[in-house]
Amino acid sequence: AQSVSQHNHHVILSEAASLELGCNYSYGGTVNLFWYVQYPGQHLQLLLKYFSGDPLVKGIKGFEAEFIKSKFSFNLRKPSVQWSDTAEYFCAVNGASSASKIIFGSGTRLSIRP
Amino acid sequence: EPEVTQTPSHQVTQMGQEVILRCVPISNHLYFYWYRQILGQKVEFLVSFYNNEISEKSEIFDDQFSVERPDGSNFTLKIRSTKLEDSAMYFCASSPGGGLAGYNEQFFGPGTRLTVL
């Protein structure tokens, strides 16, 4: 079955702490991988994406993610978080060979203490 | 930069009423999608649309739902007889398509919050 698992439901950090949010997926074939962010009361925004090539991808606002194919993982990282990073983060996957539906994880709520 | 737009931003309706949610995808995109997010839950796929027909739909997308591209620019989602559990944020997305890396990125609209009373 196609699915995305985000193991952390709610993460609380202090400003300047390092962040790593876990994401594992189950999907047959070649995949595209995404991280989306949803700030309170706002819509989905794409943080970063992996289609092919370098498995370490850099996105906006200092975020990066690493695709480890052998582990079916695409963890999100940021070396030093800010209060403004408080948001819900969604990992997502779709098939690489066609414009297929995106399957989202259940999300991780990130709260940053100022 | 081109973007997907959706109207209205918020729709309140009575249970049993019909609603139409509207989306204007990015020009020249070929694939169109509707997703929904019930408050506090994850985003779920509803339906995809290509070449004027549904290409895939989820089990959520039952007979009360329909989609249409009436005029070559708008893409609509109709809910025939709304239920309380239809209350959610509905996101439209579009993709250029083409099967190559980079052409499968879906661009999301800001969403329509549907409240069914």
Tab-separated table of C-alpha atoms in Angstrom:
chain	number	residue	atom	x	y	z
A	1	ALA	CA	0.000	0.000	0.000
A	2	GLN	CA	1.125	3.539	-0.672
A	3	SER	CA	1.672	5.508	2.492
A	4	VAL	CA	3.784	8.097	4.262
A	5	SER	CA	4.665	7.845	7.942
A	6	GLN	CA	5.705	10.778	10.058
A	7	HIS	CA	6.712	9.469	13.431
A	8	ASN	CA	6.699	12.714	15.363
A	9	HIS	CA	3.247	14.158	15.897
A	10	HIS	CA	4.349	17.156	17.934
A	11	VAL	CA	7.866	18.453	18.389
A	12	ILE	CA	8.722	21.243	20.797
A	13	LEU	CA	12.098	22.974	20.530
A	14	SER	CA	13.785	26.091	21.761
A	15	GLU	CA	15.050	28.691	19.343
A	16	ALA	CA	18.467	27.867	17.852
A	17	ALA	CA	18.002	24.144	18.452
A	18	SER	CA	18.579	21.760	15.584
A	19	LEU	CA	15.634	20.049	13.957
A	20	GLU	CA	15.144	16.693	12.340
A	21	LEU	CA	11.688	15.444	11.377
A	22	GLY	CA	11.397	11.839	10.308
A	23	CYS	CA	9.554	10.646	7.221
A	24	ASN	CA	9.319	7.142	5.783
A	25	TYR	CA	7.324	6.152	2.767
A	26	SER	CA	5.950	3.038	1.146
A	27	TYR	CA	5.527	3.295	-2.597
A	28	GLY	CA	6.329	0.996	-5.496
A	29	GLY	CA	8.649	2.347	-8.158
A	30	THR	CA	10.516	5.593	-8.567
A	31	VAL	CA	9.211	8.434	-6.459
A	32	ASN	CA	9.130	12.167	-6.077
A	33	LEU	CA	9.324	13.385	-2.493
A	34	PHE	CA	8.148	16.626	-0.963
A	35	TRP	CA	8.001	18.543	2.261
A	36	TYR	CA	5.201	21.061	2.646
A	37	VAL	CA	4.742	23.578	5.436
A	38	GLN	CA	1.481	25.025	6.688
A	39	TYR	CA	1.797	28.067	8.921
A	40	PRO	CA	-1.097	28.719	11.311
A	41	GLY	CA	-4.163	29.753	9.335
A	42	GLN	CA	-2.376	29.605	6.011
A	43	HIS	CA	-2.275	27.283	3.050
A	44	LEU	CA	0.242	24.677	2.000
A	45	GLN	CA	3.622	25.902	0.830
A	46	LEU	CA	6.302	23.771	-0.771
A	47	LEU	CA	9.484	23.723	1.332
A	48	LEU	CA	11.529	21.462	-0.886
A	49	LYS	CA	11.277	18.623	-3.346
A	50	TYR	CA	13.285	15.693	-4.612
A	51	PHE	CA	12.838	14.444	-8.147
A	52	SER	CA	16.219	12.943	-9.034
A	53	GLY	CA	19.959	13.536	-8.705
A	54	ASP	CA	21.655	14.665	-5.507
A	55	PRO	CA	19.807	13.013	-2.622
A	56	LEU	CA	20.507	15.999	-0.395
A	57	VAL	CA	18.108	18.743	-1.379
A	58	LYS	CA	18.006	22.265	-0.090
A	59	GLY	CA	14.820	24.237	0.224
A	60	ILE	CA	13.638	27.591	1.366
A	61	LYS	CA	14.295	29.133	4.782
A	62	GLY	CA	17.380	27.025	5.470
A	63	PHE	CA	15.647	23.649	5.373
A	64	GLU	CA	17.168	20.593	3.769
A	65	ALA	CA	16.196	16.961	3.383
A	66	GLU	CA	18.056	13.797	2.545
A	67	PHE	CA	16.618	10.984	0.464
A	68	ILE	CA	17.951	7.622	1.613
A	69	LYS	CA	16.570	5.119	-0.849
A	70	SER	CA	17.646	2.050	1.100
A	71	LYS	CA	15.722	3.254	4.131
A	72	PHE	CA	12.748	4.681	2.218
A	73	SER	CA	13.296	7.860	4.171
A	74	PHE	CA	13.242	11.579	3.458
A	75	ASN	CA	14.002	13.337	6.730
A	76	LEU	CA	13.770	17.095	7.057
A	77	ARG	CA	16.505	19.029	8.829
A	78	LYS	CA	17.356	22.529	9.871
A	79	PRO	CA	20.487	23.353	11.887
A	80	SER	CA	18.994	26.225	13.873
A	81	VAL	CA	15.260	26.835	14.158
A	82	GLN	CA	13.547	30.152	14.693
A	83	TRP	CA	10.290	31.017	16.379
A	84	SER	CA	8.836	31.740	12.935
A	85	ASP	CA	9.290	28.067	11.997
A	86	THR	CA	6.312	27.216	14.192
A	87	ALA	CA	4.016	25.375	11.771
A	88	GLU	CA	2.713	22.012	10.630
A	89	TYR	CA	5.077	20.064	8.366
A	90	PHE	CA	3.866	17.456	5.909
A	91	CYS	CA	5.983	14.899	4.100
A	92	ALA	CA	4.524	13.683	0.806
A	93	VAL	CA	5.245	11.322	-2.076
A	94	ASN	CA	4.018	10.615	-5.560
A	95	GLY	CA	5.067	8.463	-8.461
A	96	ALA	CA	7.813	9.833	-10.659
A	97	SER	CA	6.551	8.539	-13.953
A	98	SER	CA	3.276	10.349	-14.223
A	99	ALA	CA	1.344	13.221	-12.725
A	100	SER	CA	-0.024	10.960	-10.043
A	101	LYS	CA	-1.782	11.883	-6.840
A	102	ILE	CA	0.279	13.071	-3.909
A	103	ILE	CA	0.063	11.035	-0.738
A	104	PHE	CA	0.594	13.050	2.407
A	105	GLY	CA	1.785	12.034	5.828
A	106	SER	CA	-0.232	12.931	8.874
A	107	GLY	CA	1.969	15.903	9.649
A	108	THR	CA	4.261	17.019	12.442
A	109	ARG	CA	3.360	20.031	14.486
A	110	LEU	CA	6.463	22.030	15.330
A	111	SER	CA	6.321	24.462	18.233
A	112	ILE	CA	9.272	26.738	18.870
A	113	ARG	CA	9.729	28.321	22.270
A	114	PRO	CA	11.098	31.863	21.957
B	1	GLU	CA	4.889	33.988	-10.867
B	2	PRO	CA	1.772	32.114	-11.982
B	3	GLU	CA	-0.329	30.642	-9.211
B	4	VAL	CA	-3.442	28.592	-8.641
B	5	THR	CA	-6.368	30.632	-7.374
B	6	GLN	CA	-9.494	29.468	-5.581
B	7	THR	CA	-12.817	31.085	-4.791
B	8	PRO	CA	-14.419	31.600	-2.417
B	9	SER	CA	-11.914	31.553	0.411
B	10	HIS	CA	-14.647	30.569	2.847
B	11	GLN	CA	-18.047	29.032	2.125
B	12	VAL	CA	-20.717	28.424	4.723
B	13	THR	CA	-23.679	26.272	3.774
B	14	GLN	CA	-26.545	24.356	5.284
B	15	MET	CA	-26.533	20.582	5.340
B	16	GLY	CA	-28.168	19.185	2.218
B	17	GLN	CA	-27.331	22.181	0.059
B	18	GLU	CA	-25.234	22.046	-3.080
B	19	VAL	CA	-21.933	23.887	-3.214
B	20	ILE	CA	-19.532	24.603	-6.040
B	21	LEU	CA	-15.918	25.340	-5.281
B	22	ARG	CA	-13.979	27.082	-7.996
B	23	CYS	CA	-10.371	26.938	-9.023
B	24	VAL	CA	-8.337	28.557	-11.760
B	25	PRO	CA	-5.299	26.359	-12.429
B	26	ILE	CA	-2.054	27.661	-13.836
B	27	SER	CA	-2.341	28.322	-17.537
B	28	ASN	CA	-0.879	25.552	-19.751
B	29	HIS	CA	-1.056	22.982	-16.971
B	30	LEU	CA	-2.680	19.741	-18.032
B	31	TYR	CA	-3.452	17.896	-14.797
B	32	PHE	CA	-5.827	19.103	-12.139
B	33	TYR	CA	-6.548	17.825	-8.662
B	34	TRP	CA	-8.718	18.313	-5.644
B	35	TYR	CA	-7.582	17.476	-2.135
B	36	ARG	CA	-9.207	18.090	1.198
B	37	GLN	CA	-8.004	18.541	4.752
B	38	ILE	CA	-10.396	18.019	7.608
B	39	LEU	CA	-9.401	20.211	10.551
B	40	GLY	CA	-6.479	18.698	12.415
B	41	GLN	CA	-6.004	15.868	9.928
B	42	LYS	CA	-3.781	15.198	6.957
B	43	VAL	CA	-4.370	16.273	3.403
B	44	GLU	CA	-6.285	13.629	1.427
B	45	PHE	CA	-6.531	13.148	-2.311
B	46	LEU	CA	-10.009	13.360	-3.806
B	47	VAL	CA	-9.719	13.312	-7.581
B	48	SER	CA	-7.448	13.970	-10.533
B	49	PHE	CA	-8.567	15.216	-13.924
B	50	TYR	CA	-6.864	15.106	-17.298
B	51	ASN	CA	-8.024	15.573	-20.849
B	52	ASN	CA	-11.529	16.436	-19.698
B	53	GLU	CA	-12.080	13.306	-17.704
B	54	ILE	CA	-11.396	11.889	-14.288
B	55	SER	CA	-8.115	9.968	-14.291
B	56	GLU	CA	-8.234	8.779	-10.703
B	57	LYS	CA	-10.505	9.194	-7.711
B	58	SER	CA	-10.366	8.149	-4.101
B	59	GLU	CA	-13.011	6.286	-2.143
B	60	ILE	CA	-13.954	9.622	-0.587
B	61	PHE	CA	-15.051	10.875	-4.004
B	62	ASP	CA	-18.474	9.245	-4.074
B	63	ASP	CA	-21.553	10.039	-6.132
B	64	GLN	CA	-22.218	13.298	-4.326
B	65	PHE	CA	-19.017	14.763	-5.746
B	66	SER	CA	-18.372	15.827	-9.316
B	67	VAL	CA	-15.747	17.841	-11.147
B	68	GLU	CA	-15.893	19.861	-14.292
B	69	ARG	CA	-13.764	22.085	-16.449
B	70	PRO	CA	-16.554	24.151	-17.923
B	71	ASP	CA	-14.695	26.756	-19.940
B	72	GLY	CA	-11.029	25.866	-20.364
B	73	SER	CA	-9.845	27.958	-17.452
B	74	ASN	CA	-11.973	27.080	-14.417
B	75	PHE	CA	-11.939	23.753	-12.642
B	76	THR	CA	-14.835	23.156	-10.284
B	77	LEU	CA	-15.716	20.730	-7.527
B	78	LYS	CA	-19.420	20.275	-6.864
B	79	ILE	CA	-20.816	18.661	-3.768
B	80	ARG	CA	-24.399	17.809	-4.507
B	81	SER	CA	-25.868	17.450	-1.016
B	82	THR	CA	-23.482	18.539	1.674
B	83	LYS	CA	-23.064	16.675	4.946
B	84	LEU	CA	-21.587	17.848	8.210
B	85	GLU	CA	-18.539	15.685	7.601
B	86	ASP	CA	-17.817	17.535	4.359
B	87	SER	CA	-16.598	20.474	6.429
B	88	ALA	CA	-12.947	20.829	5.504
B	89	MET	CA	-10.398	22.886	3.637
B	90	TYR	CA	-10.478	22.001	-0.039
B	91	PHE	CA	-7.315	22.510	-2.045
B	92	CYS	CA	-7.068	22.633	-5.800
B	93	ALA	CA	-3.758	21.821	-7.480
B	94	SER	CA	-2.437	21.730	-11.018
B	95	SER	CA	0.572	20.148	-12.691
B	96	PRO	CA	2.199	20.618	-16.075
B	97	GLY	CA	2.397	16.850	-16.610
B	98	GLY	CA	4.674	15.346	-19.242
B	99	GLY	CA	6.202	12.459	-17.322
B	100	LEU	CA	9.609	14.068	-16.847
B	101	ALA	CA	11.199	15.012	-13.579
B	102	GLY	CA	10.023	18.463	-12.642
B	103	TYR	CA	6.818	18.125	-14.577
B	104	ASN	CA	5.138	16.224	-11.789
B	105	GLU	CA	5.246	19.017	-9.273
B	106	GLN	CA	1.793	20.028	-8.189
B	107	PHE	CA	1.102	23.654	-7.406
B	108	PHE	CA	-1.507	24.183	-4.727
B	109	GLY	CA	-4.052	26.926	-4.383
B	110	PRO	CA	-4.766	28.696	-1.088
B	111	GLY	CA	-7.824	26.560	-0.380
B	112	THR	CA	-11.518	27.054	0.270
B	113	ARG	CA	-12.709	26.492	3.794
B	114	LEU	CA	-16.118	24.816	3.618
B	115	THR	CA	-18.265	24.900	6.717
B	116	VAL	CA	-21.444	22.815	6.703
B	117	LEU	CA	-23.958	23.705	9.407
